[in-house]
Amino acid sequence: EVQLVESGGGLVQPGGSLRLSCAASGFTFSSYWMHWVRQAPGKGLVWVSRINTDGDSTKYADSVKGRFTISRDNAKNTLYLQMNSLIAEDTAVYYCAKGDPQPYWGQGTLVTVSS
Amino acid sequence: QSVLTQPPSASGTPGQRVTISCSGSSSNIGSDTVNWYQQFPGTAPKLLIYRNDQRPSGVPDRFSGSKSGTSASLAISGLHSGDEADYYCAAWDDILSGWVFGGGTKLTVL
């Protein structure tokens, strides 16, 4: 059974940093592109970033470019999202997701940016 | 402003068939497949349809998807109250090199 478990969310002050992790199991992690998607309270889904299988190709939404870094450790079956210079607009539930052709999402971790 | 366009709301009565549309462009729906998600309040999105019209194991055949050109549709037949949820379409975008989503459609069963 595919499982994705996010962790690392919490309350952080504006300008602060957080590192999210996503532990994967139940599938060959190293064979799939992985994504982070976020959802602000009461809002829709917004794609944040993606990484290819080897970790040498990454892309970001304009809203997080230069502040967030996606990475993966295929030996540990874990996806990461390093978030720096956080602003209030980054407040959201962050989901990690296994890529196409049949995506699967974790349960999400809440990040709150507030003073 | 979402890249894919969905109606913000849809409604139907029990037993009825409803459709939700999703409009995109040549860089996303026009060149790749569409996925549909169902989301209940406070829970993670659940994959309902992938590759335009494929249902994951466990998804009832009341749910069906289709795609034509740069648009896609999700149809739900035999509507019941348990289908009240938000529905999102998604696709790969060749320009962004990432996923794009619709703004979501809130389905109400009257």
mmCIF file with all atom_site columns, C-alpha atoms in Angstrom:
data_model
loop_
_atom_site.group_PDB
_atom_site.id
_atom_site.type_symbol
_atom_site.label_atom_id
_atom_site.label_alt_id
_atom_site.label_comp_id
_atom_site.label_asym_id
_atom_site.label_entity_id
_atom_site.label_seq_id
_atom_site.pdbx_PDB_ins_code
_atom_site.Cartn_x
_atom_site.Cartn_y
_atom_site.Cartn_z
_atom_site.occupancy
_atom_site.B_iso_or_equiv
_atom_site.pdbx_formal_charge
_atom_site.auth_seq_id
_atom_site.auth_comp_id
_atom_site.auth_asym_id
_atom_site.auth_atom_id
_atom_site.pdbx_PDB_model_num
ATOM 1   C CA . GLU A 1 1   ? 0.000   0.000  0.000   1.00 0.00 ? 1   GLU A CA 1
ATOM 2   C CA . VAL A 1 2   ? 1.328   3.408  -0.995  1.00 0.00 ? 2   VAL A CA 1
ATOM 3   C CA . GLN A 1 3   ? 1.974   5.687  1.969   1.00 0.00 ? 3   GLN A CA 1
ATOM 4   C CA . LEU A 1 4   ? 3.263   9.242  2.138   1.00 0.00 ? 4   LEU A CA 1
ATOM 5   C CA . VAL A 1 5   ? 3.694   10.783 5.581   1.00 0.00 ? 5   VAL A CA 1
ATOM 6   C CA . GLU A 1 6   ? 4.583   14.458 5.874   1.00 0.00 ? 6   GLU A CA 1
ATOM 7   C CA . SER A 1 7   ? 6.174   15.993 8.939   1.00 0.00 ? 7   SER A CA 1
ATOM 8   C CA . GLY A 1 8   ? 7.948   19.157 10.004  1.00 0.00 ? 8   GLY A CA 1
ATOM 9   C CA . GLY A 1 9   ? 5.101   21.646 9.893   1.00 0.00 ? 9   GLY A CA 1
ATOM 10  C CA . GLY A 1 10  ? 4.350   24.080 12.682  1.00 0.00 ? 10  GLY A CA 1
ATOM 11  C CA . LEU A 1 11  ? 4.223   27.710 13.713  1.00 0.00 ? 11  LEU A CA 1
ATOM 12  C CA . VAL A 1 12  ? 7.061   29.922 12.510  1.00 0.00 ? 12  VAL A CA 1
ATOM 13  C CA . GLN A 1 13  ? 7.634   33.667 12.578  1.00 0.00 ? 13  GLN A CA 1
ATOM 14  C CA . PRO A 1 14  ? 7.833   35.685 9.370   1.00 0.00 ? 14  PRO A CA 1
ATOM 15  C CA . GLY A 1 15  ? 11.346  35.477 7.974   1.00 0.00 ? 15  GLY A CA 1
ATOM 16  C CA . GLY A 1 16  ? 11.906  32.107 9.595   1.00 0.00 ? 16  GLY A CA 1
ATOM 17  C CA . SER A 1 17  ? 12.655  28.689 8.139   1.00 0.00 ? 17  SER A CA 1
ATOM 18  C CA . LEU A 1 18  ? 11.160  25.208 8.225   1.00 0.00 ? 18  LEU A CA 1
ATOM 19  C CA . ARG A 1 19  ? 12.118  21.903 6.665   1.00 0.00 ? 19  ARG A CA 1
ATOM 20  C CA . LEU A 1 20  ? 9.328   19.569 5.665   1.00 0.00 ? 20  LEU A CA 1
ATOM 21  C CA . SER A 1 21  ? 9.890   15.844 5.200   1.00 0.00 ? 21  SER A CA 1
ATOM 22  C CA . CYS A 1 22  ? 7.814   13.235 3.418   1.00 0.00 ? 22  CYS A CA 1
ATOM 23  C CA . ALA A 1 23  ? 8.481   9.577  4.152   1.00 0.00 ? 23  ALA A CA 1
ATOM 24  C CA . ALA A 1 24  ? 7.428   7.284  1.329   1.00 0.00 ? 24  ALA A CA 1
ATOM 25  C CA . SER A 1 25  ? 6.650   3.578  1.353   1.00 0.00 ? 25  SER A CA 1
ATOM 26  C CA . GLY A 1 26  ? 4.734   0.998  -0.634  1.00 0.00 ? 26  GLY A CA 1
ATOM 27  C CA . PHE A 1 27  ? 6.202   1.906  -4.012  1.00 0.00 ? 27  PHE A CA 1
ATOM 28  C CA . THR A 1 28  ? 9.601   2.290  -5.697  1.00 0.00 ? 28  THR A CA 1
ATOM 29  C CA . PHE A 1 29  ? 10.283  5.848  -4.563  1.00 0.00 ? 29  PHE A CA 1
ATOM 30  C CA . SER A 1 30  ? 13.338  6.298  -6.782  1.00 0.00 ? 30  SER A CA 1
ATOM 31  C CA . SER A 1 31  ? 11.272  5.665  -9.919  1.00 0.00 ? 31  SER A CA 1
ATOM 32  C CA . TYR A 1 32  ? 8.835   8.544  -9.515  1.00 0.00 ? 32  TYR A CA 1
ATOM 33  C CA . TRP A 1 33  ? 8.956   12.293 -9.814  1.00 0.00 ? 33  TRP A CA 1
ATOM 34  C CA . MET A 1 34  ? 7.684   13.872 -6.604  1.00 0.00 ? 34  MET A CA 1
ATOM 35  C CA . HIS A 1 35  ? 5.788   17.090 -5.914  1.00 0.00 ? 35  HIS A CA 1
ATOM 36  C CA . TRP A 1 36  ? 4.820   19.471 -3.149  1.00 0.00 ? 36  TRP A CA 1
ATOM 37  C CA . VAL A 1 37  ? 1.385   21.081 -3.333  1.00 0.00 ? 37  VAL A CA 1
ATOM 38  C CA . ARG A 1 38  ? -0.087  23.511 -0.826  1.00 0.00 ? 38  ARG A CA 1
ATOM 39  C CA . GLN A 1 39  ? -3.543  24.681 0.164   1.00 0.00 ? 39  GLN A CA 1
ATOM 40  C CA . ALA A 1 40  ? -4.077  27.900 2.084   1.00 0.00 ? 40  ALA A CA 1
ATOM 41  C CA . PRO A 1 41  ? -6.997  27.920 4.540   1.00 0.00 ? 41  PRO A CA 1
ATOM 42  C CA . GLY A 1 42  ? -10.265 27.951 2.618   1.00 0.00 ? 42  GLY A CA 1
ATOM 43  C CA . LYS A 1 43  ? -8.486  28.135 -0.736  1.00 0.00 ? 43  LYS A CA 1
ATOM 44  C CA . GLY A 1 44  ? -7.705  25.815 -3.626  1.00 0.00 ? 44  GLY A CA 1
ATOM 45  C CA . LEU A 1 45  ? -4.754  23.618 -4.476  1.00 0.00 ? 45  LEU A CA 1
ATOM 46  C CA . VAL A 1 46  ? -1.541  25.251 -5.634  1.00 0.00 ? 46  VAL A CA 1
ATOM 47  C CA . TRP A 1 47  ? 1.465   23.394 -7.018  1.00 0.00 ? 47  TRP A CA 1
ATOM 48  C CA . VAL A 1 48  ? 4.698   24.402 -5.265  1.00 0.00 ? 48  VAL A CA 1
ATOM 49  C CA . SER A 1 49  ? 7.573   22.358 -6.629  1.00 0.00 ? 49  SER A CA 1
ATOM 50  C CA . ARG A 1 50  ? 8.643   19.114 -8.271  1.00 0.00 ? 50  ARG A CA 1
ATOM 51  C CA . ILE A 1 51  ? 11.780  17.010 -8.523  1.00 0.00 ? 51  ILE A CA 1
ATOM 52  C CA . ASN A 1 52  ? 12.772  14.307 -10.975 1.00 0.00 ? 52  ASN A CA 1
ATOM 53  C CA . THR A 1 53  ? 13.817  10.784 -10.058 1.00 0.00 ? 53  THR A CA 1
ATOM 54  C CA . ASP A 1 54  ? 17.542  11.504 -9.693  1.00 0.00 ? 54  ASP A CA 1
ATOM 55  C CA . GLY A 1 55  ? 17.078  14.849 -7.973  1.00 0.00 ? 55  GLY A CA 1
ATOM 56  C CA . ASP A 1 56  ? 19.027  16.769 -10.598 1.00 0.00 ? 56  ASP A CA 1
ATOM 57  C CA . SER A 1 57  ? 16.051  18.581 -12.092 1.00 0.00 ? 57  SER A CA 1
ATOM 58  C CA . THR A 1 58  ? 13.769  20.787 -10.019 1.00 0.00 ? 58  THR A CA 1
ATOM 59  C CA . LYS A 1 59  ? 11.087  23.381 -10.741 1.00 0.00 ? 59  LYS A CA 1
ATOM 60  C CA . TYR A 1 60  ? 9.274   25.876 -8.550  1.00 0.00 ? 60  TYR A CA 1
ATOM 61  C CA . ALA A 1 61  ? 6.201   28.049 -8.620  1.00 0.00 ? 61  ALA A CA 1
ATOM 62  C CA . ASP A 1 62  ? 7.129   31.724 -9.029  1.00 0.00 ? 62  ASP A CA 1
ATOM 63  C CA . SER A 1 63  ? 5.732   32.484 -5.577  1.00 0.00 ? 63  SER A CA 1
ATOM 64  C CA . VAL A 1 64  ? 8.394   30.361 -3.852  1.00 0.00 ? 64  VAL A CA 1
ATOM 65  C CA . LYS A 1 65  ? 11.310  30.534 -6.278  1.00 0.00 ? 65  LYS A CA 1
ATOM 66  C CA . GLY A 1 66  ? 14.526  31.501 -4.534  1.00 0.00 ? 66  GLY A CA 1
ATOM 67  C CA . ARG A 1 67  ? 13.077  30.796 -1.080  1.00 0.00 ? 67  ARG A CA 1
ATOM 68  C CA . PHE A 1 68  ? 12.143  27.098 -1.193  1.00 0.00 ? 68  PHE A CA 1
ATOM 69  C CA . THR A 1 69  ? 14.354  24.139 -2.117  1.00 0.00 ? 69  THR A CA 1
ATOM 70  C CA . ILE A 1 70  ? 13.077  20.672 -2.946  1.00 0.00 ? 70  ILE A CA 1
ATOM 71  C CA . SER A 1 71  ? 15.336  17.649 -2.549  1.00 0.00 ? 71  SER A CA 1
ATOM 72  C CA . ARG A 1 72  ? 15.148  13.905 -2.117  1.00 0.00 ? 72  ARG A CA 1
ATOM 73  C CA . ASP A 1 73  ? 17.106  11.049 -0.603  1.00 0.00 ? 73  ASP A CA 1
ATOM 74  C CA . ASN A 1 74  ? 16.320  7.902  -2.572  1.00 0.00 ? 74  ASN A CA 1
ATOM 75  C CA . ALA A 1 75  ? 18.278  5.751  -0.108  1.00 0.00 ? 75  ALA A CA 1
ATOM 76  C CA . LYS A 1 76  ? 15.957  6.921  2.668   1.00 0.00 ? 76  LYS A CA 1
ATOM 77  C CA . ASN A 1 77  ? 12.786  7.075  0.528   1.00 0.00 ? 77  ASN A CA 1
ATOM 78  C CA . THR A 1 78  ? 12.287  10.635 1.710   1.00 0.00 ? 78  THR A CA 1
ATOM 79  C CA . LEU A 1 79  ? 11.318  13.909 0.029   1.00 0.00 ? 79  LEU A CA 1
ATOM 80  C CA . TYR A 1 80  ? 12.170  17.283 1.539   1.00 0.00 ? 80  TYR A CA 1
ATOM 81  C CA . LEU A 1 81  ? 11.123  20.903 1.224   1.00 0.00 ? 81  LEU A CA 1
ATOM 82  C CA . GLN A 1 82  ? 13.415  23.500 2.767   1.00 0.00 ? 82  GLN A CA 1
ATOM 83  C CA . MET A 1 83  ? 11.445  26.710 3.241   1.00 0.00 ? 83  MET A CA 1
ATOM 84  C CA . ASN A 1 84  ? 13.313  29.940 3.995   1.00 0.00 ? 84  ASN A CA 1
ATOM 85  C CA . SER A 1 85  ? 12.280  33.590 4.305   1.00 0.00 ? 85  SER A CA 1
ATOM 86  C CA . LEU A 1 86  ? 8.744   32.527 5.109   1.00 0.00 ? 86  LEU A CA 1
ATOM 87  C CA . ILE A 1 87  ? 5.928   35.038 4.748   1.00 0.00 ? 87  ILE A CA 1
ATOM 88  C CA . ALA A 1 88  ? 2.328   35.028 5.925   1.00 0.00 ? 88  ALA A CA 1
ATOM 89  C CA . GLU A 1 89  ? 1.149   34.005 2.462   1.00 0.00 ? 89  GLU A CA 1
ATOM 90  C CA . ASP A 1 90  ? 3.030   30.711 2.861   1.00 0.00 ? 90  ASP A CA 1
ATOM 91  C CA . THR A 1 91  ? 0.554   29.640 5.547   1.00 0.00 ? 91  THR A CA 1
ATOM 92  C CA . ALA A 1 92  ? -1.040  26.457 4.223   1.00 0.00 ? 92  ALA A CA 1
ATOM 93  C CA . VAL A 1 93  ? -1.330  22.717 4.466   1.00 0.00 ? 93  VAL A CA 1
ATOM 94  C CA . TYR A 1 94  ? 1.562   21.259 2.497   1.00 0.00 ? 94  TYR A CA 1
ATOM 95  C CA . TYR A 1 95  ? 1.027   17.939 0.728   1.00 0.00 ? 95  TYR A CA 1
ATOM 96  C CA . CYS A 1 96  ? 3.676   15.756 -0.819  1.00 0.00 ? 96  CYS A CA 1
ATOM 97  C CA . ALA A 1 97  ? 2.536   13.773 -3.826  1.00 0.00 ? 97  ALA A CA 1
ATOM 98  C CA . LYS A 1 98  ? 3.813   10.893 -5.902  1.00 0.00 ? 98  LYS A CA 1
ATOM 99  C CA . GLY A 1 99  ? 3.896   11.901 -9.541  1.00 0.00 ? 99  GLY A CA 1
ATOM 100 C CA . ASP A 1 100 ? 2.024   10.701 -12.587 1.00 0.00 ? 100 ASP A CA 1
ATOM 101 C CA . PRO A 1 101 ? 0.695   8.485  -14.090 1.00 0.00 ? 101 PRO A CA 1
ATOM 102 C CA . GLN A 1 102 ? -1.361  7.666  -10.984 1.00 0.00 ? 102 GLN A CA 1
ATOM 103 C CA . PRO A 1 103 ? -0.647  10.333 -8.351  1.00 0.00 ? 103 PRO A CA 1
ATOM 104 C CA . TYR A 1 104 ? -0.982  9.669  -4.653  1.00 0.00 ? 104 TYR A CA 1
ATOM 105 C CA . TRP A 1 105 ? -1.028  12.303 -1.913  1.00 0.00 ? 105 TRP A CA 1
ATOM 106 C CA . GLY A 1 106 ? -0.080  12.323 1.722   1.00 0.00 ? 106 GLY A CA 1
ATOM 107 C CA . GLN A 1 107 ? -2.299  13.674 4.490   1.00 0.00 ? 107 GLN A CA 1
ATOM 108 C CA . GLY A 1 108 ? -0.481  16.984 4.657   1.00 0.00 ? 108 GLY A CA 1
ATOM 109 C CA . THR A 1 109 ? 1.284   19.046 7.302   1.00 0.00 ? 109 THR A CA 1
ATOM 110 C CA . LEU A 1 110 ? 0.178   22.493 8.411   1.00 0.00 ? 110 LEU A CA 1
ATOM 111 C CA . VAL A 1 111 ? 2.580   25.417 8.202   1.00 0.00 ? 111 VAL A CA 1
ATOM 112 C CA . THR A 1 112 ? 1.541   28.628 9.943   1.00 0.00 ? 112 THR A CA 1
ATOM 113 C CA . VAL A 1 113 ? 3.597   31.771 9.450   1.00 0.00 ? 113 VAL A CA 1
ATOM 114 C CA . SER A 1 114 ? 2.670   34.329 12.065  1.00 0.00 ? 114 SER A CA 1
ATOM 115 C CA . SER A 1 115 ? 4.204   36.565 14.687  1.00 0.00 ? 115 SER A CA 1
ATOM 116 C CA . GLN B 2 1   ? -6.235  32.999 -10.510 1.00 0.00 ? 1   GLN B CA 1
ATOM 117 C CA . SER B 2 2   ? -5.970  29.316 -11.411 1.00 0.00 ? 2   SER B CA 1
ATOM 118 C CA . VAL B 2 3   ? -4.489  28.162 -14.705 1.00 0.00 ? 3   VAL B CA 1
ATOM 119 C CA . LEU B 2 4   ? -7.341  25.716 -15.300 1.00 0.00 ? 4   LEU B CA 1
ATOM 120 C CA . THR B 2 5   ? -10.890 27.054 -15.234 1.00 0.00 ? 5   THR B CA 1
ATOM 121 C CA . GLN B 2 6   ? -13.686 25.300 -13.366 1.00 0.00 ? 6   GLN B CA 1
ATOM 122 C CA . PRO B 2 7   ? -17.122 26.543 -12.326 1.00 0.00 ? 7   PRO B CA 1
ATOM 123 C CA . PRO B 2 8   ? -17.012 27.493 -8.633  1.00 0.00 ? 8   PRO B CA 1
ATOM 124 C CA . SER B 2 9   ? -20.167 25.533 -7.858  1.00 0.00 ? 9   SER B CA 1
ATOM 125 C CA . ALA B 2 10  ? -22.401 22.782 -9.159  1.00 0.00 ? 10  ALA B CA 1
ATOM 126 C CA . SER B 2 11  ? -25.502 21.119 -7.790  1.00 0.00 ? 11  SER B CA 1
ATOM 127 C CA . GLY B 2 12  ? -27.911 18.295 -8.383  1.00 0.00 ? 12  GLY B CA 1
ATOM 128 C CA . THR B 2 13  ? -30.605 16.252 -6.738  1.00 0.00 ? 13  THR B CA 1
ATOM 129 C CA . PRO B 2 14  ? -30.204 12.677 -5.485  1.00 0.00 ? 14  PRO B CA 1
ATOM 130 C CA . GLY B 2 15  ? -30.014 10.202 -8.349  1.00 0.00 ? 15  GLY B CA 1
ATOM 131 C CA . GLN B 2 16  ? -29.249 12.901 -10.900 1.00 0.00 ? 16  GLN B CA 1
ATOM 132 C CA . ARG B 2 17  ? -26.193 13.086 -13.165 1.00 0.00 ? 17  ARG B CA 1
ATOM 133 C CA . VAL B 2 18  ? -23.972 16.156 -12.949 1.00 0.00 ? 18  VAL B CA 1
ATOM 134 C CA . THR B 2 19  ? -20.938 17.232 -14.919 1.00 0.00 ? 19  THR B CA 1
ATOM 135 C CA . ILE B 2 20  ? -18.079 19.530 -13.948 1.00 0.00 ? 20  ILE B CA 1
ATOM 136 C CA . SER B 2 21  ? -16.045 21.163 -16.668 1.00 0.00 ? 21  SER B CA 1
ATOM 137 C CA . CYS B 2 22  ? -12.359 22.078 -16.730 1.00 0.00 ? 22  CYS B CA 1
ATOM 138 C CA . SER B 2 23  ? -10.853 24.341 -19.363 1.00 0.00 ? 23  SER B CA 1
ATOM 139 C CA . GLY B 2 24  ? -7.178  24.765 -20.077 1.00 0.00 ? 24  GLY B CA 1
ATOM 140 C CA . SER B 2 25  ? -4.816  25.454 -22.938 1.00 0.00 ? 25  SER B CA 1
ATOM 141 C CA . SER B 2 26  ? -2.498  23.790 -25.425 1.00 0.00 ? 26  SER B CA 1
ATOM 142 C CA . SER B 2 27  ? 0.362   23.685 -22.906 1.00 0.00 ? 27  SER B CA 1
ATOM 143 C CA . ASN B 2 28  ? -1.558  21.644 -20.348 1.00 0.00 ? 28  ASN B CA 1
ATOM 144 C CA . ILE B 2 29  ? -4.824  19.830 -21.106 1.00 0.00 ? 29  ILE B CA 1
ATOM 145 C CA . GLY B 2 30  ? -4.180  20.117 -24.824 1.00 0.00 ? 30  GLY B CA 1
ATOM 146 C CA . SER B 2 31  ? -0.899  18.230 -24.585 1.00 0.00 ? 31  SER B CA 1
ATOM 147 C CA . ASP B 2 32  ? -1.251  15.962 -21.578 1.00 0.00 ? 32  ASP B CA 1
ATOM 148 C CA . THR B 2 33  ? -3.722  13.981 -19.533 1.00 0.00 ? 33  THR B CA 1
ATOM 149 C CA . VAL B 2 34  ? -6.111  15.220 -16.860 1.00 0.00 ? 34  VAL B CA 1
ATOM 150 C CA . ASN B 2 35  ? -6.554  14.048 -13.287 1.00 0.00 ? 35  ASN B CA 1
ATOM 151 C CA . TRP B 2 36  ? -9.535  14.724 -11.054 1.00 0.00 ? 36  TRP B CA 1
ATOM 152 C CA . TYR B 2 37  ? -9.542  14.910 -7.252  1.00 0.00 ? 37  TYR B CA 1
ATOM 153 C CA . GLN B 2 38  ? -12.278 14.805 -4.636  1.00 0.00 ? 38  GLN B CA 1
ATOM 154 C CA . GLN B 2 39  ? -11.730 16.606 -1.343  1.00 0.00 ? 39  GLN B CA 1
ATOM 155 C CA . PHE B 2 40  ? -13.871 16.595 1.779   1.00 0.00 ? 40  PHE B CA 1
ATOM 156 C CA . PRO B 2 41  ? -13.386 19.336 4.399   1.00 0.00 ? 41  PRO B CA 1
ATOM 157 C CA . GLY B 2 42  ? -10.312 18.806 6.532   1.00 0.00 ? 42  GLY B CA 1
ATOM 158 C CA . THR B 2 43  ? -9.009  15.887 4.488   1.00 0.00 ? 43  THR B CA 1
ATOM 159 C CA . ALA B 2 44  ? -6.423  15.405 1.766   1.00 0.00 ? 44  ALA B CA 1
ATOM 160 C CA . PRO B 2 45  ? -7.470  15.313 -1.885  1.00 0.00 ? 45  PRO B CA 1
ATOM 161 C CA . LYS B 2 46  ? -8.262  11.831 -3.155  1.00 0.00 ? 46  LYS B CA 1
ATOM 162 C CA . LEU B 2 47  ? -7.531  10.816 -6.740  1.00 0.00 ? 47  LEU B CA 1
ATOM 163 C CA . LEU B 2 48  ? -10.810 10.135 -8.525  1.00 0.00 ? 48  LEU B CA 1
ATOM 164 C CA . ILE B 2 49  ? -9.799  9.948  -12.189 1.00 0.00 ? 49  ILE B CA 1
ATOM 165 C CA . TYR B 2 50  ? -6.359  9.792  -13.799 1.00 0.00 ? 50  TYR B CA 1
ATOM 166 C CA . ARG B 2 51  ? -5.186  9.787  -17.409 1.00 0.00 ? 51  ARG B CA 1
ATOM 167 C CA . ASN B 2 52  ? -8.458  11.475 -18.449 1.00 0.00 ? 52  ASN B CA 1
ATOM 168 C CA . ASP B 2 53  ? -10.780 8.540  -17.858 1.00 0.00 ? 53  ASP B CA 1
ATOM 169 C CA . GLN B 2 54  ? -9.114  5.930  -15.654 1.00 0.00 ? 54  GLN B CA 1
ATOM 170 C CA . ARG B 2 55  ? -10.500 5.108  -12.222 1.00 0.00 ? 55  ARG B CA 1
ATOM 171 C CA . PRO B 2 56  ? -8.184  4.019  -9.408  1.00 0.00 ? 56  PRO B CA 1
ATOM 172 C CA . SER B 2 57  ? -9.109  0.832  -7.640  1.00 0.00 ? 57  SER B CA 1
ATOM 173 C CA . GLY B 2 58  ? -12.029 1.422  -5.285  1.00 0.00 ? 58  GLY B CA 1
ATOM 174 C CA . VAL B 2 59  ? -13.543 4.403  -7.108  1.00 0.00 ? 59  VAL B CA 1
ATOM 175 C CA . PRO B 2 60  ? -17.133 3.615  -8.141  1.00 0.00 ? 60  PRO B CA 1
ATOM 176 C CA . ASP B 2 61  ? -18.001 3.608  -11.831 1.00 0.00 ? 61  ASP B CA 1
ATOM 177 C CA . ARG B 2 62  ? -20.521 6.382  -11.077 1.00 0.00 ? 62  ARG B CA 1
ATOM 178 C CA . PHE B 2 63  ? -17.523 8.651  -11.613 1.00 0.00 ? 63  PHE B CA 1
ATOM 179 C CA . SER B 2 64  ? -16.247 9.083  -15.157 1.00 0.00 ? 64  SER B CA 1
ATOM 180 C CA . GLY B 2 65  ? -13.919 11.460 -16.962 1.00 0.00 ? 65  GLY B CA 1
ATOM 181 C CA . SER B 2 66  ? -13.438 12.614 -20.504 1.00 0.00 ? 66  SER B CA 1
ATOM 182 C CA . LYS B 2 67  ? -11.235 15.000 -22.450 1.00 0.00 ? 67  LYS B CA 1
ATOM 183 C CA . SER B 2 68  ? -11.552 16.791 -25.754 1.00 0.00 ? 68  SER B CA 1
ATOM 184 C CA . GLY B 2 69  ? -8.981  19.246 -27.030 1.00 0.00 ? 69  GLY B CA 1
ATOM 185 C CA . THR B 2 70  ? -8.157  21.696 -24.254 1.00 0.00 ? 70  THR B CA 1
ATOM 186 C CA . SER B 2 71  ? -11.149 20.838 -22.066 1.00 0.00 ? 71  SER B CA 1
ATOM 187 C CA . ALA B 2 72  ? -12.096 17.996 -19.774 1.00 0.00 ? 72  ALA B CA 1
ATOM 188 C CA . SER B 2 73  ? -15.161 16.935 -17.832 1.00 0.00 ? 73  SER B CA 1
ATOM 189 C CA . LEU B 2 74  ? -15.983 14.918 -14.755 1.00 0.00 ? 74  LEU B CA 1
ATOM 190 C CA . ALA B 2 75  ? -19.380 13.240 -14.664 1.00 0.00 ? 75  ALA B CA 1
ATOM 191 C CA . ILE B 2 76  ? -21.029 11.886 -11.540 1.00 0.00 ? 76  ILE B CA 1
ATOM 192 C CA . SER B 2 77  ? -24.126 9.748  -11.972 1.00 0.00 ? 77  SER B CA 1
ATOM 193 C CA . GLY B 2 78  ? -26.513 8.452  -9.319  1.00 0.00 ? 78  GLY B CA 1
ATOM 194 C CA . LEU B 2 79  ? -25.738 11.478 -7.169  1.00 0.00 ? 79  LEU B CA 1
ATOM 195 C CA . HIS B 2 80  ? -26.088 11.091 -3.407  1.00 0.00 ? 80  HIS B CA 1
ATOM 196 C CA . SER B 2 81  ? -25.380 13.234 -0.374  1.00 0.00 ? 81  SER B CA 1
ATOM 197 C CA . GLY B 2 82  ? -22.028 11.586 0.215   1.00 0.00 ? 82  GLY B CA 1
ATOM 198 C CA . ASP B 2 83  ? -20.773 13.118 -3.018  1.00 0.00 ? 83  ASP B CA 1
ATOM 199 C CA . GLU B 2 84  ? -20.914 16.625 -1.543  1.00 0.00 ? 84  GLU B CA 1
ATOM 200 C CA . ALA B 2 85  ? -17.305 17.739 -1.746  1.00 0.00 ? 85  ALA B CA 1
ATOM 201 C CA . ASP B 2 86  ? -14.878 19.955 -3.614  1.00 0.00 ? 86  ASP B CA 1
ATOM 202 C CA . TYR B 2 87  ? -13.647 18.651 -6.960  1.00 0.00 ? 87  TYR B CA 1
ATOM 203 C CA . TYR B 2 88  ? -10.403 19.739 -8.621  1.00 0.00 ? 88  TYR B CA 1
ATOM 204 C CA . CYS B 2 89  ? -9.012  19.083 -12.069 1.00 0.00 ? 89  CYS B CA 1
ATOM 205 C CA . ALA B 2 90  ? -5.252  18.975 -12.629 1.00 0.00 ? 90  ALA B CA 1
ATOM 206 C CA . ALA B 2 91  ? -2.859  18.555 -15.512 1.00 0.00 ? 91  ALA B CA 1
ATOM 207 C CA . TRP B 2 92  ? 0.835   18.715 -16.328 1.00 0.00 ? 92  TRP B CA 1
ATOM 208 C CA . ASP B 2 93  ? 1.849   22.017 -17.892 1.00 0.00 ? 93  ASP B CA 1
ATOM 209 C CA . ASP B 2 94  ? 4.693   21.924 -20.407 1.00 0.00 ? 94  ASP B CA 1
ATOM 210 C CA . ILE B 2 95  ? 5.595   25.603 -19.915 1.00 0.00 ? 95  ILE B CA 1
ATOM 211 C CA . LEU B 2 96  ? 5.600   25.488 -16.117 1.00 0.00 ? 96  LEU B CA 1
ATOM 212 C CA . SER B 2 97  ? 7.076   21.966 -16.106 1.00 0.00 ? 97  SER B CA 1
ATOM 213 C CA . GLY B 2 98  ? 4.804   21.269 -13.163 1.00 0.00 ? 98  GLY B CA 1
ATOM 214 C CA . TRP B 2 99  ? 1.205   20.616 -12.273 1.00 0.00 ? 99  TRP B CA 1
ATOM 215 C CA . VAL B 2 100 ? -1.566  23.154 -12.740 1.00 0.00 ? 100 VAL B CA 1
ATOM 216 C CA . PHE B 2 101 ? -4.924  22.994 -11.001 1.00 0.00 ? 101 PHE B CA 1
ATOM 217 C CA . GLY B 2 102 ? -8.413  24.299 -11.439 1.00 0.00 ? 102 GLY B CA 1
ATOM 218 C CA . GLY B 2 103 ? -9.843  26.539 -8.760  1.00 0.00 ? 103 GLY B CA 1
ATOM 219 C CA . GLY B 2 104 ? -12.148 23.794 -7.547  1.00 0.00 ? 104 GLY B CA 1
ATOM 220 C CA . THR B 2 105 ? -15.883 23.157 -7.836  1.00 0.00 ? 105 THR B CA 1
ATOM 221 C CA . LYS B 2 106 ? -18.045 22.829 -4.749  1.00 0.00 ? 106 LYS B CA 1
ATOM 222 C CA . LEU B 2 107 ? -20.712 20.200 -5.391  1.00 0.00 ? 107 LEU B CA 1
ATOM 223 C CA . THR B 2 108 ? -23.972 20.478 -3.478  1.00 0.00 ? 108 THR B CA 1
ATOM 224 C CA . VAL B 2 109 ? -26.589 17.738 -3.397  1.00 0.00 ? 109 VAL B CA 1
ATOM 225 C CA . LEU B 2 110 ? -29.955 19.437 -2.985  1.00 0.00 ? 110 LEU B CA 1
#
